[in-house]
Amino acid sequence: MLKILHLIPYMHPSAGGPPVVVDHWCSGLRQRGVDATVLTTNAYAKDSEDSSWVSHYEGRFPIRVVDGMGPAGFGFAWNLKSFLRSRLEESSPEHVDLVHVHNLWSYSNCIAAKLCPRFGVPFVVSTHGMLDPNSLSRKAWKKRWYGKLAEWPSLRRASGLVFTHREEERLARLGADRLPPGHIVPLGSDAPPSEDRSRLAESFYARYPELRGKPLVLFLGRLHSKKGLDLLVEAFASVRKSCGYSHLVLVGPGEPSYVESLARRAHELGIDGFVTFTGPMNGDDKWSALAAASVFVLPSYQENFAISVAEALRMGTPVVLSDRVNIWSDLVAANVAIKTELDSGDVAAKITQVLGADDVKSADGIAMGERGRQYAIEHYNWDRSCEQLLRVYEAVLSK
């Protein structure tokens, strides 16, 4: 039986996309007879007594969570190195055939690069968009210094890098040179509940009855500055002028200070009564928000794959996204999404194009949503993603 260890600095759901990817990949690999396990820290959750997130994962695959310290994103833990070593020693009953490292700028990446070659165990790295030039420009001097001393040498020792799209690989090779071979593994989307879309939407309206019957402009994901939410709030002030009953719904967790800055800007623009912050929504609640939405908007400054876009497509909700979301060209070429520039005026124009005049959803928007649903079923599913990932492992191990 093939044994794969996924090493990631954090798995708490509030940390964004990488934990979602690892969750689906490990679950799918185990269904294919692969012994997939996770080693991580309690970063982003160490100050919370709620351990239900660990229980969720334990029902799907074996996971070891060690106590971390220091910056959450770095994922440092004193005993992480010894736990990894115990999986690499050939005499260990927990010995693995390959280590799959997730994220950059983390302690786990450093120890994998140090220990895996020593024990003759190959490792691959999923960078999750962190080599994008836009990402590298954030805290640039720290990344330049740390990259030269630790990150680039660590990456070059990997047997391969796992990207979600050719665009991610292209941008990564602009950001760093002499990288290992790349492998493309597109991500997927869950299927929405089997309930009728209108029934799912009713579940959302039951929680927010004041939004019933209104054209909803939806963002769903981590509320973070890179998502272009400053542009979206600015744009919505213009959308209100042509679509007077429209309402902006922002779904997801975020740093309180950043969420407060968005609320403050909405107040300055006079639209605070038409913007709702729901906080995180998961499971059926998430799908109910997508079902109720008239349009899903992601004007990100940088985005690797955007599972939330795949989910919106799967629900049949029209999508507006920036050309900094790596999959944008595929979606525009398939006529299942509309591209916007990183300009609040253009974001507003594209949202209004989908909503139509006088708050009546355009026929083009409805047709685009249906095309998007079919496209996502065919191209973005986790079964296909896991099959391709398994082929990457086999190719690496065959060498």
mmCIF file of C-alpha atoms in Angstrom:
data_model
loop_
_atom_site.group_PDB
_atom_site.id
_atom_site.type_symbol
_atom_site.label_atom_id
_atom_site.label_comp_id
_atom_site.label_asym_id
_atom_site.label_seq_id
_atom_site.Cartn_x
_atom_site.Cartn_y
_atom_site.Cartn_z
ATOM 1 C CA MET A 1 0.000 0.000 0.000
ATOM 2 C CA LEU A 2 1.303 3.423 -0.967
ATOM 3 C CA LYS A 3 1.882 5.627 2.096
ATOM 4 C CA ILE A 4 1.806 9.413 1.736
ATOM 5 C CA LEU A 5 2.330 11.978 4.489
ATOM 6 C CA HIS A 6 0.898 15.468 3.969
ATOM 7 C CA LEU A 7 2.945 17.980 5.952
ATOM 8 C CA ILE A 8 1.254 21.358 6.385
ATOM 9 C CA PRO A 9 1.859 24.117 8.976
ATOM 10 C CA TYR A 10 -1.853 24.508 9.781
ATOM 11 C CA MET A 11 -5.139 22.740 9.128
ATOM 12 C CA HIS A 12 -7.591 24.990 10.963
ATOM 13 C CA PRO A 13 -10.435 25.934 8.548
ATOM 14 C CA SER A 14 -9.960 29.661 9.210
ATOM 15 C CA ALA A 15 -6.578 29.479 7.466
ATOM 16 C CA GLY A 16 -8.154 29.472 4.006
ATOM 17 C CA GLY A 17 -7.711 27.212 0.995
ATOM 18 C CA PRO A 18 -4.751 24.865 1.678
ATOM 19 C CA PRO A 19 -6.519 22.957 4.514
ATOM 20 C CA VAL A 20 -9.515 22.435 2.206
ATOM 21 C CA VAL A 21 -7.252 21.008 -0.492
ATOM 22 C CA VAL A 22 -5.435 18.669 1.898
ATOM 23 C CA ASP A 23 -8.775 17.520 3.345
ATOM 24 C CA HIS A 24 -10.147 16.537 -0.070
ATOM 25 C CA TRP A 25 -6.931 15.030 -1.363
ATOM 26 C CA CYS A 26 -6.390 12.832 1.691
ATOM 27 C CA SER A 27 -10.004 11.678 1.731
ATOM 28 C CA GLY A 28 -9.941 10.915 -2.000
ATOM 29 C CA LEU A 29 -6.597 9.143 -1.869
ATOM 30 C CA ARG A 30 -7.760 6.886 0.963
ATOM 31 C CA GLN A 31 -10.781 5.911 -1.117
ATOM 32 C CA ARG A 32 -8.275 4.760 -3.736
ATOM 33 C CA GLY A 33 -6.390 2.528 -1.333
ATOM 34 C CA VAL A 34 -3.624 5.017 -0.469
ATOM 35 C CA ASP A 35 -2.619 5.411 3.179
ATOM 36 C CA ALA A 36 -2.764 9.217 3.291
ATOM 37 C CA THR A 37 -2.111 10.933 6.638
ATOM 38 C CA VAL A 38 -1.540 14.492 7.868
ATOM 39 C CA LEU A 39 1.041 16.017 10.205
ATOM 40 C CA THR A 40 0.327 19.615 11.242
ATOM 41 C CA THR A 41 0.200 22.086 14.136
ATOM 42 C CA ASN A 42 -2.629 23.791 15.999
ATOM 43 C CA ALA A 43 -1.755 27.180 14.481
ATOM 44 C CA TYR A 44 -4.779 29.496 14.206
ATOM 45 C CA ALA A 45 -6.493 27.419 16.915
ATOM 46 C CA LYS A 46 -4.049 27.294 19.825
ATOM 47 C CA ASP A 47 -5.979 29.951 21.773
ATOM 48 C CA SER A 48 -9.317 28.180 21.269
ATOM 49 C CA GLU A 49 -10.797 25.375 23.320
ATOM 50 C CA ASP A 50 -12.902 24.193 20.376
ATOM 51 C CA SER A 51 -11.313 21.049 18.951
ATOM 52 C CA SER A 52 -14.230 20.055 16.735
ATOM 53 C CA TRP A 53 -12.159 20.890 13.645
ATOM 54 C CA VAL A 54 -9.752 18.086 14.567
ATOM 55 C CA SER A 55 -12.639 15.661 15.098
ATOM 56 C CA HIS A 56 -13.951 16.518 11.632
ATOM 57 C CA TYR A 57 -10.658 15.480 10.055
ATOM 58 C CA GLU A 58 -10.202 12.391 12.247
ATOM 59 C CA GLY A 59 -13.384 10.967 10.773
ATOM 60 C CA ARG A 60 -11.819 11.167 7.317
ATOM 61 C CA PHE A 61 -8.112 10.357 7.730
ATOM 62 C CA PRO A 62 -5.422 9.987 10.433
ATOM 63 C CA ILE A 63 -4.106 13.374 11.543
ATOM 64 C CA ARG A 64 -1.457 14.304 14.114
ATOM 65 C CA VAL A 65 -1.761 17.843 15.509
ATOM 66 C CA VAL A 66 1.172 19.123 17.564
ATOM 67 C CA ASP A 67 1.299 22.270 19.691
ATOM 68 C CA GLY A 68 2.736 25.183 17.752
ATOM 69 C CA MET A 69 4.273 28.436 18.893
ATOM 70 C CA GLY A 70 5.236 31.739 17.345
ATOM 71 C CA PRO A 71 3.641 33.196 14.176
ATOM 72 C CA ALA A 72 0.747 31.013 13.035
ATOM 73 C CA GLY A 73 1.749 31.039 9.376
ATOM 74 C CA PHE A 74 5.244 29.733 10.129
ATOM 75 C CA GLY A 75 3.859 26.696 11.961
ATOM 76 C CA PHE A 76 6.791 26.105 14.285
ATOM 77 C CA ALA A 77 6.590 23.312 16.879
ATOM 78 C CA TRP A 78 9.440 21.910 18.939
ATOM 79 C CA ASN A 79 8.461 18.284 18.349
ATOM 80 C CA LEU A 80 7.416 18.546 14.690
ATOM 81 C CA LYS A 81 10.877 17.486 13.558
ATOM 82 C CA SER A 82 10.872 14.330 15.704
ATOM 83 C CA PHE A 83 7.383 13.387 14.501
ATOM 84 C CA LEU A 84 8.501 13.758 10.896
ATOM 85 C CA ARG A 85 11.656 11.740 11.520
ATOM 86 C CA SER A 86 9.546 8.912 12.956
ATOM 87 C CA ARG A 87 7.672 8.718 9.629
ATOM 88 C CA LEU A 88 10.877 8.674 7.568
ATOM 89 C CA GLU A 89 12.869 5.983 9.394
ATOM 90 C CA GLU A 90 12.611 2.777 7.396
ATOM 91 C CA SER A 91 12.311 0.649 10.532
ATOM 92 C CA SER A 92 9.317 2.653 11.786
ATOM 93 C CA PRO A 93 5.832 1.110 11.487
ATOM 94 C CA GLU A 94 4.692 4.586 10.386
ATOM 95 C CA HIS A 95 7.265 4.770 7.564
ATOM 96 C CA VAL A 96 5.976 6.614 4.483
ATOM 97 C CA ASP A 97 6.938 6.397 0.816
ATOM 98 C CA LEU A 98 6.607 10.100 0.004
ATOM 99 C CA VAL A 99 6.046 13.404 1.804
ATOM 100 C CA HIS A 100 3.802 16.072 0.283
ATOM 101 C CA VAL A 101 4.652 19.487 1.739
ATOM 102 C CA HIS A 102 2.149 22.344 1.559
ATOM 103 C CA ASN A 103 2.890 26.084 1.605
ATOM 104 C CA LEU A 104 6.089 28.096 1.718
ATOM 105 C CA TRP A 105 7.713 30.274 4.380
ATOM 106 C CA SER A 106 7.127 27.588 6.990
ATOM 107 C CA TYR A 107 9.148 25.487 9.388
ATOM 108 C CA SER A 108 7.669 22.291 7.953
ATOM 109 C CA ASN A 109 9.170 23.039 4.542
ATOM 110 C CA CYS A 110 12.632 23.475 6.045
ATOM 111 C CA ILE A 111 12.617 20.249 8.026
ATOM 112 C CA ALA A 112 11.239 18.250 5.099
ATOM 113 C CA ALA A 113 14.059 19.504 2.863
ATOM 114 C CA LYS A 114 16.589 18.591 5.546
ATOM 115 C CA LEU A 115 15.284 15.192 6.659
ATOM 116 C CA CYS A 116 13.686 13.623 3.572
ATOM 117 C CA PRO A 117 16.905 13.412 1.506
ATOM 118 C CA ARG A 118 18.771 12.099 4.558
ATOM 119 C CA PHE A 119 16.373 9.156 4.815
ATOM 120 C CA GLY A 120 15.973 8.650 1.072
ATOM 121 C CA VAL A 121 12.284 9.625 1.023
ATOM 122 C CA PRO A 122 11.245 11.917 -1.855
ATOM 123 C CA PHE A 123 9.141 14.986 -1.182
ATOM 124 C CA VAL A 124 7.024 17.238 -3.384
ATOM 125 C CA VAL A 125 5.777 20.743 -2.610
ATOM 126 C CA SER A 126 2.458 22.447 -3.316
ATOM 127 C CA THR A 127 3.194 26.171 -3.245
ATOM 128 C CA HIS A 128 -0.498 27.221 -3.248
ATOM 129 C CA GLY A 129 0.251 30.388 -5.208
ATOM 130 C CA MET A 130 2.910 31.613 -2.788
ATOM 131 C CA LEU A 131 5.496 32.018 -5.562
ATOM 132 C CA ASP A 132 3.268 34.438 -7.447
ATOM 133 C CA PRO A 133 5.097 37.787 -7.912
ATOM 134 C CA ASN A 134 2.201 39.573 -6.206
ATOM 135 C CA SER A 135 2.525 37.290 -3.204
ATOM 136 C CA LEU A 136 6.297 37.720 -3.144
ATOM 137 C CA SER A 137 5.849 41.497 -3.136
ATOM 138 C CA ARG A 138 4.093 41.321 0.245
ATOM 139 C CA LYS A 139 6.694 41.698 3.014
ATOM 140 C CA ALA A 140 9.179 41.586 0.153
ATOM 141 C CA TRP A 141 12.367 42.271 2.087
ATOM 142 C CA LYS A 142 11.650 39.465 4.571
ATOM 143 C CA LYS A 143 10.886 36.990 1.795
ATOM 144 C CA ARG A 144 13.961 38.038 -0.186
ATOM 145 C CA TRP A 145 16.209 37.462 2.829
ATOM 146 C CA TYR A 146 14.532 34.246 3.997
ATOM 147 C CA GLY A 147 14.221 32.939 0.439
ATOM 148 C CA LYS A 148 17.931 33.238 -0.221
ATOM 149 C CA LEU A 149 18.932 31.639 3.080
ATOM 150 C CA ALA A 150 16.311 28.895 3.429
ATOM 151 C CA GLU A 151 13.325 28.729 1.089
ATOM 152 C CA TRP A 152 14.963 28.519 -2.336
ATOM 153 C CA PRO A 153 17.565 25.910 -1.271
ATOM 154 C CA SER A 154 14.747 23.884 0.330
ATOM 155 C CA LEU A 155 12.578 24.003 -2.787
ATOM 156 C CA ARG A 156 15.447 22.933 -5.026
ATOM 157 C CA ARG A 157 15.832 19.727 -3.042
ATOM 158 C CA ALA A 158 12.246 18.667 -3.799
ATOM 159 C CA SER A 159 11.529 15.938 -6.331
ATOM 160 C CA GLY A 160 8.825 18.099 -7.875
ATOM 161 C CA LEU A 161 6.389 20.946 -7.417
ATOM 162 C CA VAL A 162 2.613 20.524 -7.637
ATOM 163 C CA PHE A 163 0.761 23.407 -9.300
ATOM 164 C CA THR A 164 -2.964 23.781 -9.865
ATOM 165 C CA HIS A 165 -2.659 25.502 -13.265
ATOM 166 C CA ARG A 166 -0.055 26.291 -15.921
ATOM 167 C CA GLU A 167 -0.420 29.960 -15.040
ATOM 168 C CA GLU A 168 0.596 29.250 -11.449
ATOM 169 C CA GLU A 169 3.706 27.463 -12.708
ATOM 170 C CA ARG A 170 4.540 30.275 -15.154
ATOM 171 C CA LEU A 171 4.292 32.903 -12.428
ATOM 172 C CA ALA A 172 6.264 30.756 -9.985
ATOM 173 C CA ARG A 173 9.191 30.488 -12.393
ATOM 174 C CA LEU A 174 9.195 34.273 -12.694
ATOM 175 C CA GLY A 175 9.518 34.509 -8.920
ATOM 176 C CA ALA A 176 12.270 31.933 -8.375
ATOM 177 C CA ASP A 177 14.843 30.270 -10.611
ATOM 178 C CA ARG A 178 16.147 26.693 -10.853
ATOM 179 C CA LEU A 179 12.933 25.181 -9.545
ATOM 180 C CA PRO A 180 12.288 21.407 -9.749
ATOM 181 C CA PRO A 181 9.984 19.911 -12.404
ATOM 182 C CA GLY A 182 6.360 20.978 -12.191
ATOM 183 C CA HIS A 183 3.204 18.839 -12.232
ATOM 184 C CA ILE A 184 -0.288 20.221 -12.881
ATOM 185 C CA VAL A 185 -3.143 18.978 -10.692
ATOM 186 C CA PRO A 186 -6.348 21.056 -11.001
ATOM 187 C CA LEU A 187 -8.488 21.264 -7.881
ATOM 188 C CA GLY A 188 -12.164 20.418 -7.575
ATOM 189 C CA SER A 189 -15.480 21.430 -6.158
ATOM 190 C CA ASP A 190 -17.901 19.525 -4.003
ATOM 191 C CA ALA A 191 -21.320 18.840 -5.430
ATOM 192 C CA PRO A 192 -24.037 21.022 -3.887
ATOM 193 C CA PRO A 193 -26.819 19.356 -1.894
ATOM 194 C CA SER A 194 -29.361 17.520 -4.022
ATOM 195 C CA GLU A 195 -32.110 19.917 -2.967
ATOM 196 C CA ASP A 196 -33.656 22.229 -5.522
ATOM 197 C CA ARG A 197 -31.816 25.560 -5.770
ATOM 198 C CA SER A 198 -34.874 27.531 -4.658
ATOM 199 C CA ARG A 199 -35.156 25.401 -1.527
ATOM 200 C CA LEU A 200 -31.509 25.958 -0.711
ATOM 201 C CA ALA A 201 -32.014 29.686 -1.148
ATOM 202 C CA GLU A 202 -34.969 29.543 1.255
ATOM 203 C CA SER A 203 -32.598 28.274 3.916
ATOM 204 C CA PHE A 204 -30.509 31.419 3.450
ATOM 205 C CA TYR A 205 -33.574 33.683 3.521
ATOM 206 C CA ALA A 206 -34.718 32.033 6.739
ATOM 207 C CA ARG A 207 -31.553 33.401 8.355
ATOM 208 C CA TYR A 208 -31.680 36.749 6.561
ATOM 209 C CA PRO A 209 -35.366 37.427 5.781
ATOM 210 C CA GLU A 210 -34.667 41.080 5.008
ATOM 211 C CA LEU A 211 -32.705 39.964 1.913
ATOM 212 C CA ARG A 212 -35.524 37.949 0.345
ATOM 213 C CA GLY A 213 -36.269 38.998 -3.222
ATOM 214 C CA LYS A 214 -33.207 41.227 -3.561
ATOM 215 C CA PRO A 215 -30.464 40.759 -6.171
ATOM 216 C CA LEU A 216 -27.531 39.591 -4.045
ATOM 217 C CA VAL A 217 -23.911 40.330 -4.941
ATOM 218 C CA LEU A 218 -21.904 37.676 -3.116
ATOM 219 C CA PHE A 219 -18.317 37.250 -2.020
ATOM 220 C CA LEU A 220 -17.495 33.983 -0.250
ATOM 221 C CA GLY A 221 -14.065 33.226 1.161
ATOM 222 C CA ARG A 222 -11.480 34.582 3.552
ATOM 223 C CA LEU A 223 -11.910 38.337 4.032
ATOM 224 C CA HIS A 224 -8.364 39.415 3.211
ATOM 225 C CA SER A 225 -6.825 42.449 1.556
ATOM 226 C CA LYS A 226 -5.562 40.421 -1.408
ATOM 227 C CA LYS A 227 -9.142 39.491 -2.373
ATOM 228 C CA GLY A 228 -9.856 42.968 -3.758
ATOM 229 C CA LEU A 229 -12.718 43.615 -1.356
ATOM 230 C CA ASP A 230 -11.795 47.291 -1.247
ATOM 231 C CA LEU A 231 -12.620 47.395 -4.972
ATOM 232 C CA LEU A 232 -15.822 45.445 -4.436
ATOM 233 C CA VAL A 233 -17.156 47.770 -1.745
ATOM 234 C CA GLU A 234 -16.317 50.809 -3.879
ATOM 235 C CA ALA A 235 -17.920 49.173 -6.909
ATOM 236 C CA PHE A 236 -21.097 48.291 -5.069
ATOM 237 C CA ALA A 237 -21.738 51.942 -4.308
ATOM 238 C CA SER A 238 -22.012 52.420 -8.090
ATOM 239 C CA VAL A 239 -24.033 49.227 -8.584
ATOM 240 C CA ARG A 240 -26.664 50.603 -6.195
ATOM 241 C CA LYS A 241 -27.298 53.519 -8.539
ATOM 242 C CA SER A 242 -28.488 51.265 -11.376
ATOM 243 C CA CYS A 243 -29.710 48.300 -9.323
ATOM 244 C CA GLY A 244 -31.441 50.033 -6.446
ATOM 245 C CA TYR A 245 -32.613 46.928 -4.592
ATOM 246 C CA SER A 246 -29.295 45.082 -4.771
ATOM 247 C CA HIS A 247 -27.452 44.022 -1.623
ATOM 248 C CA LEU A 248 -23.820 43.041 -1.006
ATOM 249 C CA VAL A 249 -23.190 39.911 1.089
ATOM 250 C CA LEU A 250 -19.665 39.195 2.356
ATOM 251 C CA VAL A 251 -19.320 35.645 3.677
ATOM 252 C CA GLY A 252 -16.236 34.378 5.465
ATOM 253 C CA PRO A 253 -13.798 34.850 8.335
ATOM 254 C CA GLY A 254 -11.357 37.726 8.509
ATOM 255 C CA GLU A 255 -9.098 39.687 10.798
ATOM 256 C CA PRO A 256 -11.397 41.956 12.872
ATOM 257 C CA SER A 257 -9.386 45.067 12.010
ATOM 258 C CA TYR A 258 -9.695 44.406 8.276
ATOM 259 C CA VAL A 259 -13.415 43.616 8.469
ATOM 260 C CA GLU A 260 -13.928 46.830 10.448
ATOM 261 C CA SER A 261 -12.078 48.804 7.752
ATOM 262 C CA LEU A 262 -14.473 47.446 5.111
ATOM 263 C CA ALA A 263 -17.495 48.301 7.237
ATOM 264 C CA ARG A 264 -16.099 51.775 7.838
ATOM 265 C CA ARG A 265 -15.610 52.334 4.100
ATOM 266 C CA ALA A 266 -19.158 51.162 3.388
ATOM 267 C CA HIS A 267 -20.401 53.721 5.927
ATOM 268 C CA GLU A 268 -18.364 56.486 4.275
ATOM 269 C CA LEU A 269 -19.923 55.580 0.929
ATOM 270 C CA GLY A 270 -23.418 55.595 2.433
ATOM 271 C CA ILE A 271 -24.089 51.930 1.658
ATOM 272 C CA ASP A 272 -23.588 50.373 5.092
ATOM 273 C CA GLY A 273 -27.319 49.573 5.268
ATOM 274 C CA PHE A 274 -26.946 47.516 2.082
ATOM 275 C CA VAL A 275 -23.922 45.418 3.081
ATOM 276 C CA THR A 276 -24.150 42.295 5.263
ATOM 277 C CA PHE A 277 -21.188 40.550 6.896
ATOM 278 C CA THR A 278 -22.304 37.013 7.760
ATOM 279 C CA GLY A 279 -19.065 35.612 9.159
ATOM 280 C CA PRO A 280 -18.021 32.068 8.167
ATOM 281 C CA MET A 281 -20.597 29.802 6.523
ATOM 282 C CA ASN A 282 -19.843 26.134 5.885
ATOM 283 C CA GLY A 283 -21.613 23.058 4.607
ATOM 284 C CA ASP A 284 -25.216 23.550 3.556
ATOM 285 C CA ASP A 285 -25.159 27.140 4.837
ATOM 286 C CA LYS A 286 -22.453 27.976 2.292
ATOM 287 C CA TRP A 287 -24.439 26.405 -0.529
ATOM 288 C CA SER A 288 -27.578 28.250 0.541
ATOM 289 C CA ALA A 289 -25.718 31.566 0.153
ATOM 290 C CA LEU A 290 -24.506 30.572 -3.318
ATOM 291 C CA ALA A 291 -28.033 29.510 -4.256
ATOM 292 C CA ALA A 292 -29.511 32.838 -3.157
ATOM 293 C CA ALA A 293 -26.854 34.924 -4.952
ATOM 294 C CA SER A 294 -27.457 36.619 -8.282
ATOM 295 C CA VAL A 295 -23.733 36.964 -8.974
ATOM 296 C CA PHE A 296 -20.496 35.830 -7.328
ATOM 297 C CA VAL A 297 -17.613 38.342 -7.448
ATOM 298 C CA LEU A 298 -13.903 37.767 -6.840
ATOM 299 C CA PRO A 299 -11.829 40.831 -7.841
ATOM 300 C CA SER A 300 -8.616 39.449 -6.302
ATOM 301 C CA TYR A 301 -5.218 41.074 -6.685
ATOM 302 C CA GLN A 302 -3.752 37.560 -6.619
ATOM 303 C CA GLU A 303 -5.473 34.189 -6.461
ATOM 304 C CA ASN A 304 -4.073 30.752 -7.135
ATOM 305 C CA PHE A 305 -7.081 28.618 -8.050
ATOM 306 C CA ALA A 306 -10.084 29.862 -6.038
ATOM 307 C CA ILE A 307 -12.146 26.869 -4.968
ATOM 308 C CA SER A 308 -14.952 29.312 -4.175
ATOM 309 C CA VAL A 309 -15.169 30.153 -7.891
ATOM 310 C CA ALA A 310 -15.486 26.461 -8.749
ATOM 311 C CA GLU A 311 -18.237 26.141 -6.130
ATOM 312 C CA ALA A 312 -20.116 29.145 -7.503
ATOM 313 C CA LEU A 313 -19.919 27.653 -10.981
ATOM 314 C CA ARG A 314 -21.126 24.297 -9.669
ATOM 315 C CA MET A 315 -24.165 25.999 -8.166
ATOM 316 C CA GLY A 316 -24.874 27.746 -11.469
ATOM 317 C CA THR A 317 -24.235 31.226 -10.075
ATOM 318 C CA PRO A 318 -22.754 33.692 -12.617
ATOM 319 C CA VAL A 319 -19.150 34.643 -11.842
ATOM 320 C CA VAL A 320 -17.232 37.903 -12.204
ATOM 321 C CA LEU A 321 -13.491 37.572 -11.489
ATOM 322 C CA SER A 322 -10.278 39.474 -12.046
ATOM 323 C CA ASP A 323 -7.520 38.431 -14.412
ATOM 324 C CA ARG A 324 -5.309 37.815 -11.371
ATOM 325 C CA VAL A 325 -7.244 34.635 -10.601
ATOM 326 C CA ASN A 326 -5.107 32.029 -12.358
ATOM 327 C CA ILE A 327 -7.992 30.112 -13.937
ATOM 328 C CA TRP A 328 -9.693 33.198 -15.400
ATOM 329 C CA SER A 329 -8.651 32.642 -19.027
ATOM 330 C CA ASP A 330 -10.072 29.108 -19.076
ATOM 331 C CA LEU A 331 -13.413 30.342 -17.761
ATOM 332 C CA VAL A 332 -13.656 33.327 -20.088
ATOM 333 C CA ALA A 333 -12.705 31.166 -23.101
ATOM 334 C CA ALA A 334 -15.492 28.745 -22.122
ATOM 335 C CA ASN A 335 -17.898 31.688 -21.773
ATOM 336 C CA VAL A 336 -18.760 30.731 -18.182
ATOM 337 C CA ALA A 337 -17.417 33.833 -16.400
ATOM 338 C CA ILE A 338 -16.798 37.539 -16.980
ATOM 339 C CA LYS A 339 -13.380 39.106 -16.469
ATOM 340 C CA THR A 340 -12.982 42.432 -14.702
ATOM 341 C CA GLU A 341 -10.039 44.783 -14.501
ATOM 342 C CA LEU A 342 -8.657 45.771 -11.098
ATOM 343 C CA ASP A 343 -10.688 48.940 -11.166
ATOM 344 C CA SER A 344 -13.811 49.629 -9.115
ATOM 345 C CA GLY A 345 -15.567 51.190 -12.102
ATOM 346 C CA ASP A 346 -15.038 48.096 -14.236
ATOM 347 C CA VAL A 347 -16.025 45.792 -11.367
ATOM 348 C CA ALA A 348 -19.279 47.749 -11.044
ATOM 349 C CA ALA A 349 -19.916 47.595 -14.795
ATOM 350 C CA LYS A 350 -19.426 43.824 -14.942
ATOM 351 C CA ILE A 351 -21.684 43.225 -11.919
ATOM 352 C CA THR A 352 -24.387 45.394 -13.497
ATOM 353 C CA GLN A 353 -23.989 43.478 -16.758
ATOM 354 C CA VAL A 354 -24.949 40.278 -14.947
ATOM 355 C CA LEU A 355 -27.696 41.776 -12.805
ATOM 356 C CA GLY A 356 -29.344 43.514 -15.738
ATOM 357 C CA ALA A 357 -31.333 46.730 -15.721
ATOM 358 C CA ASP A 358 -33.986 47.575 -13.162
ATOM 359 C CA ASP A 359 -32.943 44.701 -10.888
ATOM 360 C CA VAL A 360 -34.134 42.086 -13.393
ATOM 361 C CA LYS A 361 -31.522 39.373 -13.800
ATOM 362 C CA SER A 362 -30.311 39.312 -17.406
ATOM 363 C CA ALA A 363 -30.993 36.333 -19.637
ATOM 364 C CA ASP A 364 -27.280 36.254 -20.461
ATOM 365 C CA GLY A 365 -26.462 35.934 -16.770
ATOM 366 C CA ILE A 366 -28.879 33.045 -16.344
ATOM 367 C CA ALA A 367 -27.490 31.245 -19.401
ATOM 368 C CA MET A 368 -23.914 31.821 -18.249
ATOM 369 C CA GLY A 369 -24.741 30.302 -14.862
ATOM 370 C CA GLU A 370 -26.050 27.135 -16.482
ATOM 371 C CA ARG A 371 -22.996 26.841 -18.737
ATOM 372 C CA GLY A 372 -20.798 27.327 -15.681
ATOM 373 C CA ARG A 373 -22.534 24.527 -13.840
ATOM 374 C CA GLN A 374 -21.872 22.069 -16.669
ATOM 375 C CA TYR A 375 -18.276 23.256 -17.024
ATOM 376 C CA ALA A 376 -17.528 22.774 -13.325
ATOM 377 C CA ILE A 377 -19.011 19.278 -13.309
ATOM 378 C CA GLU A 378 -16.714 18.301 -16.155
ATOM 379 C CA HIS A 379 -13.495 20.106 -15.206
ATOM 380 C CA TYR A 380 -13.492 20.763 -11.461
ATOM 381 C CA ASN A 381 -14.197 17.617 -9.497
ATOM 382 C CA TRP A 382 -12.186 16.086 -6.695
ATOM 383 C CA ASP A 383 -12.247 12.561 -8.148
ATOM 384 C CA ARG A 384 -10.395 13.753 -11.221
ATOM 385 C CA SER A 385 -8.029 15.826 -9.067
ATOM 386 C CA CYS A 386 -7.125 12.860 -6.854
ATOM 387 C CA GLU A 387 -6.524 10.612 -9.855
ATOM 388 C CA GLN A 388 -4.091 13.135 -11.324
ATOM 389 C CA LEU A 389 -2.349 13.595 -7.977
ATOM 390 C CA LEU A 390 -1.901 9.853 -7.639
ATOM 391 C CA ARG A 391 -0.263 9.764 -11.075
ATOM 392 C CA VAL A 392 2.155 12.492 -9.929
ATOM 393 C CA TYR A 393 3.159 10.400 -6.908
ATOM 394 C CA GLU A 394 3.679 7.335 -9.093
ATOM 395 C CA ALA A 395 5.805 9.322 -11.552
ATOM 396 C CA VAL A 396 7.989 10.737 -8.770
ATOM 397 C CA LEU A 397 8.442 7.369 -7.070
ATOM 398 C CA SER A 398 9.255 5.639 -10.357
ATOM 399 C CA LYS A 399 12.365 7.836 -10.628
#
